[in-house]
PDB file of C-alpha atoms in Angstrom:
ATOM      1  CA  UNK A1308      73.044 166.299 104.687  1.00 81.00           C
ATOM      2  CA  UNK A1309      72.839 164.307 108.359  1.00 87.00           C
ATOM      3  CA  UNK A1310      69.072 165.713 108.668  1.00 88.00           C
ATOM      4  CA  UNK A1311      68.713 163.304 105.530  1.00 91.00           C
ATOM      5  CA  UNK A1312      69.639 160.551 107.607  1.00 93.00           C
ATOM      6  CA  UNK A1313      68.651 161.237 110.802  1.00 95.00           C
ATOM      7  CA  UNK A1314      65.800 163.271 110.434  1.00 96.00           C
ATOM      8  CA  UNK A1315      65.772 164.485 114.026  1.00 96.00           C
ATOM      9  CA  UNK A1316      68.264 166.879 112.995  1.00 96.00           C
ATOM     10  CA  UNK A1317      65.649 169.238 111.451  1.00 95.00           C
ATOM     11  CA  UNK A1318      63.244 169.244 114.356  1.00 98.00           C
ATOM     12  CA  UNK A1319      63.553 172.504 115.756  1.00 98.00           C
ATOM     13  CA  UNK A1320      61.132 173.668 118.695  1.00 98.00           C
ATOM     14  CA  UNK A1321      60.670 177.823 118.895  1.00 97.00           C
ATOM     15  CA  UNK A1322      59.448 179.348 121.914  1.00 96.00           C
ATOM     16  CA  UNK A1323      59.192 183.225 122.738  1.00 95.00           C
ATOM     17  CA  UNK A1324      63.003 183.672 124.002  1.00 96.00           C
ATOM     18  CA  UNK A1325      64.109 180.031 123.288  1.00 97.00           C
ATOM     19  CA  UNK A1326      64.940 177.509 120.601  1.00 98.00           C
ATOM     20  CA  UNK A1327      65.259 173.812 121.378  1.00 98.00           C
ATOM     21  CA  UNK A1328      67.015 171.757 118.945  1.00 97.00           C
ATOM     22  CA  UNK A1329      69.917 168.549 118.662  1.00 97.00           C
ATOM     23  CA  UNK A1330      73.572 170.415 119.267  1.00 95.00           C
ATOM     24  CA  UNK A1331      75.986 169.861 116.238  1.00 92.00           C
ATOM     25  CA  UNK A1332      79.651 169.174 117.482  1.00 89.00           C
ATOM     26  CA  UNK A1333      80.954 172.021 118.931  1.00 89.00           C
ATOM     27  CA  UNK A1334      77.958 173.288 120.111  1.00 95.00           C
ATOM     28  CA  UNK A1335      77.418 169.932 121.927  1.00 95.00           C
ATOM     29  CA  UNK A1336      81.054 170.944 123.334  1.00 94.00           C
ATOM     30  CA  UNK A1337      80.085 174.490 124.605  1.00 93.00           C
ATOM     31  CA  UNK A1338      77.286 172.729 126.382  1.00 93.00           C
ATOM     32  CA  UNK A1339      79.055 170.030 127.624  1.00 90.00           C
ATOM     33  CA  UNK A1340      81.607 172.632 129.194  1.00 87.00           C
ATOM     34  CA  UNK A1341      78.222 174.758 130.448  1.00 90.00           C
ATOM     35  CA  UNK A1342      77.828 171.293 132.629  1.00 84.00           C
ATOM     36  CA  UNK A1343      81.231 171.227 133.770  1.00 79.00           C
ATOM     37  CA  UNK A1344      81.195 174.603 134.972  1.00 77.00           C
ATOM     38  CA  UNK A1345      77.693 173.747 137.302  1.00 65.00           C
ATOM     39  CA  UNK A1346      74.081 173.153 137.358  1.00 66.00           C
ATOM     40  CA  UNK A1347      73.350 173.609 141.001  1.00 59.00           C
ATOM     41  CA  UNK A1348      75.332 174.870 144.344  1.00 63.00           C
ATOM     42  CA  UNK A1349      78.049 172.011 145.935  1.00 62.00           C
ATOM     43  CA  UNK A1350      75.325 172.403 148.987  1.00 59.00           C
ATOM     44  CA  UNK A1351      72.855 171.258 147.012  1.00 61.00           C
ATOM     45  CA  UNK A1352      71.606 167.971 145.227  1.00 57.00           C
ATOM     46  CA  UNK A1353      68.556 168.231 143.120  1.00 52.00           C
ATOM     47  CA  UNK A1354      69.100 165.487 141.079  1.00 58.00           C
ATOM     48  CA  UNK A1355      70.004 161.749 140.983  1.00 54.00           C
ATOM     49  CA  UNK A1356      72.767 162.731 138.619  1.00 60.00           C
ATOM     50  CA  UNK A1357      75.832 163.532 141.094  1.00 58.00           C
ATOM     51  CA  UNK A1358      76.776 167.045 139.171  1.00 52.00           C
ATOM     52  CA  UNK A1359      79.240 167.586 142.031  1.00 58.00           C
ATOM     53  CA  UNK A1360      81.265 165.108 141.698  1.00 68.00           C
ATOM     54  CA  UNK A1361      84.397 164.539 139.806  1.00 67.00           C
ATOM     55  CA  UNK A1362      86.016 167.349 138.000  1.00 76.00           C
ATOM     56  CA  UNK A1363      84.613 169.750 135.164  1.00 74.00           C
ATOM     57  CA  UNK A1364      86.004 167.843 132.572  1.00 84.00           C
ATOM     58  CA  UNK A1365      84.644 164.525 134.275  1.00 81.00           C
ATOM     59  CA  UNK A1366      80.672 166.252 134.400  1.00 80.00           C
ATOM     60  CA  UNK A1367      81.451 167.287 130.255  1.00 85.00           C
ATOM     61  CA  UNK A1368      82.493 164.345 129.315  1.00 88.00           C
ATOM     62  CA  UNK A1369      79.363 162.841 130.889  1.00 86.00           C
ATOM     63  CA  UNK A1370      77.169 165.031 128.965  1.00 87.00           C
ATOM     64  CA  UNK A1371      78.960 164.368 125.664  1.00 91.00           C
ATOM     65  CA  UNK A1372      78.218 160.275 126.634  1.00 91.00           C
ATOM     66  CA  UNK A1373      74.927 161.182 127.581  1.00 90.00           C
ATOM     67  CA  UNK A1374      74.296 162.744 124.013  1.00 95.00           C
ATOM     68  CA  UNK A1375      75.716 159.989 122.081  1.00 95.00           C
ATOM     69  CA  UNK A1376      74.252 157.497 124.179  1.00 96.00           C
ATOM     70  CA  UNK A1377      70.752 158.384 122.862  1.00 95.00           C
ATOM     71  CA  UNK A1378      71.301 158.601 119.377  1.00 96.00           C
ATOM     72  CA  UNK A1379      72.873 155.524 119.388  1.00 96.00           C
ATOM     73  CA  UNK A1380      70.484 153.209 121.374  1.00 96.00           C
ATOM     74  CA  UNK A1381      67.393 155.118 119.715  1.00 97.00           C
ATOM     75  CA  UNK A1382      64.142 152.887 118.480  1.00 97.00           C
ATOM     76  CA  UNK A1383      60.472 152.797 118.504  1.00 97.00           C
ATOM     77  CA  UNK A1384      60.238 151.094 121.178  1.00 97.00           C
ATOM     78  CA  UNK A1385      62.243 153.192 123.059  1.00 97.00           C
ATOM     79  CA  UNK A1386      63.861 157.008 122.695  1.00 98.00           C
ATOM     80  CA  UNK A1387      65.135 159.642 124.665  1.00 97.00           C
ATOM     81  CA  UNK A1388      65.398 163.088 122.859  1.00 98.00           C
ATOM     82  CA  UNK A1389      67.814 165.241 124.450  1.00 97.00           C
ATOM     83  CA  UNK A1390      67.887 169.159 122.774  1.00 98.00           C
ATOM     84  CA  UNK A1391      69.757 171.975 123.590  1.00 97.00           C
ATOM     85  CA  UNK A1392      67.988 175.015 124.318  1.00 97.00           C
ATOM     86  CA  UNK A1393      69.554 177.858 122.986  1.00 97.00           C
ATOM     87  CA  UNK A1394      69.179 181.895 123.122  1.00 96.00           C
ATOM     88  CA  UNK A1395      70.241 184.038 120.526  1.00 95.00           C
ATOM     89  CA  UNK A1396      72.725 180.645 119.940  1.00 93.00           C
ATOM     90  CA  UNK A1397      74.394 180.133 122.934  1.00 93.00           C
ATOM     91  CA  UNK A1398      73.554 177.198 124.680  1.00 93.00           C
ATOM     92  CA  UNK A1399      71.311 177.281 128.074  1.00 95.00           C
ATOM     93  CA  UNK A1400      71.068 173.800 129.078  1.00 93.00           C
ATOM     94  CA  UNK A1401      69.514 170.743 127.751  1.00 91.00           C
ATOM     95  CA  UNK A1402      65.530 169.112 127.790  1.00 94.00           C
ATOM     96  CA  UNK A1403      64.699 165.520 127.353  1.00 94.00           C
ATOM     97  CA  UNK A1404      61.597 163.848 126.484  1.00 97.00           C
ATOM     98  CA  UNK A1405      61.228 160.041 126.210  1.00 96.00           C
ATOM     99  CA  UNK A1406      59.349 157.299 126.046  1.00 97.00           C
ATOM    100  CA  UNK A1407      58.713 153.891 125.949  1.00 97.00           C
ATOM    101  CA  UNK A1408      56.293 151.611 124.393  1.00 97.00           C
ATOM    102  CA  UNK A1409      54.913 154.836 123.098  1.00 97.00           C
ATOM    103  CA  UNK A1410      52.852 153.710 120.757  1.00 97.00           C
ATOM    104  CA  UNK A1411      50.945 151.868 122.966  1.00 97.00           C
ATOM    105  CA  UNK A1412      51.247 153.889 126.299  1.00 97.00           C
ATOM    106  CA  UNK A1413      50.969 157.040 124.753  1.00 98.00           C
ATOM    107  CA  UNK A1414      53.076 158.632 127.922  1.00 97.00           C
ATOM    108  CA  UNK A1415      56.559 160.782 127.919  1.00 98.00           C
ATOM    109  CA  UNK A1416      58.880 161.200 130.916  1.00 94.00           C
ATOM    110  CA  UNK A1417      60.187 164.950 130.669  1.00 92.00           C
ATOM    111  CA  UNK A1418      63.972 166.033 132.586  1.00 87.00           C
ATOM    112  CA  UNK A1419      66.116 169.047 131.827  1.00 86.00           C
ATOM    113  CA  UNK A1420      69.063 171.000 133.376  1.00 87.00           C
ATOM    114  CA  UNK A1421      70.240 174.306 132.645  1.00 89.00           C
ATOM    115  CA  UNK A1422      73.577 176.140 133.520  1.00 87.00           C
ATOM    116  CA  UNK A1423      73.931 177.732 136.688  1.00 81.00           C
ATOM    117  CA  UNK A1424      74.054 181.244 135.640  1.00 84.00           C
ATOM    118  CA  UNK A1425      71.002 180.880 133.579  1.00 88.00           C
ATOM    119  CA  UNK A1426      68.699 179.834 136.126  1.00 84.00           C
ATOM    120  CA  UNK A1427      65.755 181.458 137.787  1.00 85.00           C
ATOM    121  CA  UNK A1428      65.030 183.331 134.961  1.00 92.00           C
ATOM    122  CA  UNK A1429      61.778 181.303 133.424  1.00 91.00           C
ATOM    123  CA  UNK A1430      64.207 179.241 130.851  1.00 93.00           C
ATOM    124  CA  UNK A1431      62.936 176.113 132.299  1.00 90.00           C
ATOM    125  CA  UNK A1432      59.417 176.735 131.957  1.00 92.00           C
ATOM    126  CA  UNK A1433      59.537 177.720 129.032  1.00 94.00           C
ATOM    127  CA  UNK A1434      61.546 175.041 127.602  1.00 95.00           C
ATOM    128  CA  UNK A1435      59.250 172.665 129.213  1.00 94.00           C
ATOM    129  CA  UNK A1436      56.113 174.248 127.512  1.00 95.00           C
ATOM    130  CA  UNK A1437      57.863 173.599 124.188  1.00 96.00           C
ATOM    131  CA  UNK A1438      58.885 169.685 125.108  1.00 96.00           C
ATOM    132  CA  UNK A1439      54.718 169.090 125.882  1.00 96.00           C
ATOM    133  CA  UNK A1440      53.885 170.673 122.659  1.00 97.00           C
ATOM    134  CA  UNK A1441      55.846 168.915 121.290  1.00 97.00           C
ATOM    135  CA  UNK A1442      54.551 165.268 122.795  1.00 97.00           C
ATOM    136  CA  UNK A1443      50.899 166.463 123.409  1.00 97.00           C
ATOM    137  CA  UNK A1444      50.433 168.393 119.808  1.00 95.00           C
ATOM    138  CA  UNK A1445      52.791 166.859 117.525  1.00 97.00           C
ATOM    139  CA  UNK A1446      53.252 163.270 119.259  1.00 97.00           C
ATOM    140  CA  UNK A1447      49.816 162.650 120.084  1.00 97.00           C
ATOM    141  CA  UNK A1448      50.830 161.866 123.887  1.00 98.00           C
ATOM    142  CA  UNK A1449      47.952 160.761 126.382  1.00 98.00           C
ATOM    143  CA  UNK A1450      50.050 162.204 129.612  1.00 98.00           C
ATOM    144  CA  UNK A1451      53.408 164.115 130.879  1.00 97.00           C
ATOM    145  CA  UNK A1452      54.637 162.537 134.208  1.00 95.00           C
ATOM    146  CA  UNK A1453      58.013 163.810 135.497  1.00 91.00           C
ATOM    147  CA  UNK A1454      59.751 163.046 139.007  1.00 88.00           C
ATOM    148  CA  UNK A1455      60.621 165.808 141.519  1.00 84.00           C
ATOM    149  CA  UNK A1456      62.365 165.306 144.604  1.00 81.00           C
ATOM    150  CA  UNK A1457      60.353 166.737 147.534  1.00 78.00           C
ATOM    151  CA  UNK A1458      62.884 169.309 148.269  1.00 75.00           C
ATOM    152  CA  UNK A1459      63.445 170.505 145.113  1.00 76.00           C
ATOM    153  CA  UNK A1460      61.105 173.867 145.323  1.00 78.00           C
ATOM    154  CA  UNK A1461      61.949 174.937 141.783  1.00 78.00           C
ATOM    155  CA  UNK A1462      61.852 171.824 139.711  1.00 79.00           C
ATOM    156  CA  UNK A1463      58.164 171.455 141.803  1.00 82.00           C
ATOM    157  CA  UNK A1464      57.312 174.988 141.037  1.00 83.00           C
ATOM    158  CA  UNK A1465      57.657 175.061 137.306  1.00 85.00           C
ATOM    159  CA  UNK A1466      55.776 171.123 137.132  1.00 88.00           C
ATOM    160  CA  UNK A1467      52.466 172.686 139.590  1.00 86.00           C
ATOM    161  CA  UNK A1468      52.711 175.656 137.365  1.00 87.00           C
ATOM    162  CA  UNK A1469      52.289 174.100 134.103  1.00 92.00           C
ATOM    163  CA  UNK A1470      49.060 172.305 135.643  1.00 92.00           C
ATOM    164  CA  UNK A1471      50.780 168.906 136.491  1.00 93.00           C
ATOM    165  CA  UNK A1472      49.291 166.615 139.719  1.00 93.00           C
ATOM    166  CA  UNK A1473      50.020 164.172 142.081  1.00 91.00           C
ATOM    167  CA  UNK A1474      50.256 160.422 140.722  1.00 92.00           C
ATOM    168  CA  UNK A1475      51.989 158.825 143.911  1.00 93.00           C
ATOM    169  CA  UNK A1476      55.503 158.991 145.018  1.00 92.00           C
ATOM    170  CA  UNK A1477      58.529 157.117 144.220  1.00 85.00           C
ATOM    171  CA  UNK A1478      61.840 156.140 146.188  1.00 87.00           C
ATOM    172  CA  UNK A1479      65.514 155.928 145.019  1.00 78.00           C
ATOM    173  CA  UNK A1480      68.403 155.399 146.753  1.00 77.00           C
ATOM    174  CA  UNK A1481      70.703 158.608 146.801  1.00 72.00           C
ATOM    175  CA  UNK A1482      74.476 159.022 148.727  1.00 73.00           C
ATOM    176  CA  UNK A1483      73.720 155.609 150.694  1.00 78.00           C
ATOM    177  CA  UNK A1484      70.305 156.966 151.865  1.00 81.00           C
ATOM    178  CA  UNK A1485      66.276 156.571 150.693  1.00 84.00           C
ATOM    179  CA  UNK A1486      65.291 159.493 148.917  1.00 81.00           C
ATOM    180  CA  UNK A1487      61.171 160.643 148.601  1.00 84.00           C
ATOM    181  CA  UNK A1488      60.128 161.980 144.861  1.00 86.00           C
ATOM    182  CA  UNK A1489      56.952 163.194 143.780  1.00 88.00           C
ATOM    183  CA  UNK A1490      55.774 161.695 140.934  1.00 91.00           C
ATOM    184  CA  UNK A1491      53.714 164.119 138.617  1.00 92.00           C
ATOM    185  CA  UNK A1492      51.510 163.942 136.177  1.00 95.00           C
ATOM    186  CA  UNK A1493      49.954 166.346 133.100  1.00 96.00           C
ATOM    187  CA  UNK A1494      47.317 164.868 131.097  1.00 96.00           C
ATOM    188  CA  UNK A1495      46.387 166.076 127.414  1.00 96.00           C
ATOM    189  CA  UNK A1496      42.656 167.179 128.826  1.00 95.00           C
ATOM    190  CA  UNK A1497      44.861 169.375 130.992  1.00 94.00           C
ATOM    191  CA  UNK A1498      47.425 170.632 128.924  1.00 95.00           C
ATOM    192  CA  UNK A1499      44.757 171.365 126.265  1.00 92.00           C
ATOM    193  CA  UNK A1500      43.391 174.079 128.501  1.00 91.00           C
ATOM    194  CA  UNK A1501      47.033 176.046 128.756  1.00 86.00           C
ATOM    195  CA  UNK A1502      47.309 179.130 127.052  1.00 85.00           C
ATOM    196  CA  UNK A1503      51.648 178.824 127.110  1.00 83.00           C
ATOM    197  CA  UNK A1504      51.358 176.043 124.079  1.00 83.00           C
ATOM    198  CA  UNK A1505      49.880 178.667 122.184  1.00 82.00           C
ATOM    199  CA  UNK A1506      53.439 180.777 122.261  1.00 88.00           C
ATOM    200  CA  UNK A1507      55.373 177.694 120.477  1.00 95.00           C
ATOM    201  CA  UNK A1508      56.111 176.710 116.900  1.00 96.00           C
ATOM    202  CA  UNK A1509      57.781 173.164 116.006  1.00 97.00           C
ATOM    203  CA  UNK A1510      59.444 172.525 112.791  1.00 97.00           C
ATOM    204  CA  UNK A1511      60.439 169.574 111.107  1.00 97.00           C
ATOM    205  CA  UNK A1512      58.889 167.159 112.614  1.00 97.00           C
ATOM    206  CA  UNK A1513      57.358 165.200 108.954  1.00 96.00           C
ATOM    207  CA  UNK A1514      60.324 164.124 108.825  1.00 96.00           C
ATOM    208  CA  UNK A1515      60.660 162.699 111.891  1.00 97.00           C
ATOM    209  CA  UNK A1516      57.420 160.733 112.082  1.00 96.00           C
ATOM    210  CA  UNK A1517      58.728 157.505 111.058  1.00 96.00           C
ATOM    211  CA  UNK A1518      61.691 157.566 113.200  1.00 96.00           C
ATOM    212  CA  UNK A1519      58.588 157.631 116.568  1.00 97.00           C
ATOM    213  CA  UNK A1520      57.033 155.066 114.328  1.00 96.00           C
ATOM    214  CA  UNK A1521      53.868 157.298 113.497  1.00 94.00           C
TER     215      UNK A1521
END
């Protein structure tokens, strides 16, 4: 079995509507091809990642490197899990949580894109609530921070939402030009006080434990 070997293969997270898990082969396809076919509006660019550019297969392939890429450069010292989130098993988007120096900053950087046509309908929230269980009730995690650019209402709305605050700003170049993020941050005292966590189940994750070095 490949859960025997890599044990993050039987972490599954279970929210009311959702399940978050890694994609096996051709479900890692159907996502990829989700990607291709858009995760924002050509007018739009919510993300460092240029989704626009190049052609569908160009944006899939990118996901399926993206995928890869993190299994195969995973450590303690420093991991990126990237799930799938999934309804009634077809594939919505994907969440990432990861870390570095973990076991000594205790803090998790959270991302996440879902296909166009599944957007605006609380997916993203609610995938979010079960990456910070995960890190805040399974992990042990001290704080959340994510970055938002300052235009990006949605991404900000779900982050405010879920109790996250201001920790500074942070500037990146984007198309030739300086672009402003918000830098966020949730705190376990925080997230402790959210009623959402209490909707999620994780399973799995013994088996995982030595592979974050806990």
């Amino acid at each position: 079995m490949l859960a025997e070997l890599w044990p993050q293969y039987s972490l599954t997270i279970v929210t009311p509507r959702l399940e978050l898990r890694l994609p096996r082969e051709e479900e890692l396809a159907a996502l990829a091809h989700l990607a291709g076919d858009g995760v924002h509006r050509a007018d739009e660019r919510p993300f460092l990642t240029p989704w626009t550019d190049g052609s569908p297969e160009d944006r899939a392939r990118s996901v399926l490197q993206g995928h890869w890429g993190r299994l195969a450069e995973w450590s303690v010292a420093g991991w990126s899990l990237g799930l799938a989130a999934f309804r009634d098993g077809d594939p919505l988007g994907m969440v990432t949580l990861r870390a570095r120096d973990f076991l000594v900053v205790r803090e998790v950087t959270t991302s996440s894109w879902l296909g166009l046509e599944h957007q605006g309908k609380g997916y993203g929230t609610e995938a979010r609530v079960g990456l910070l269980t995960l890190a805040f009730d399974h992990l042990d995690a001290r704080a959340a921070l994510t970055e938002v650019f300052q235009d990006n209402h949605a991404s900000q709305g779900v982050s405010r939402k879920l109790g996250y605050e201001a920790d500074g700003i942070s500037v990146d170049a984007r198309d030739g030009e300086a672009v402003v993020s918000d830098r966020l941050r949730l705190t376990r005292q925080r997230w402790m006080t959210r009623q959402e966590r209490l909707g999620v189940r994780v399973d799995g994750m013994t088996a995982c434990r030595p592979m974050f070095g806990l």
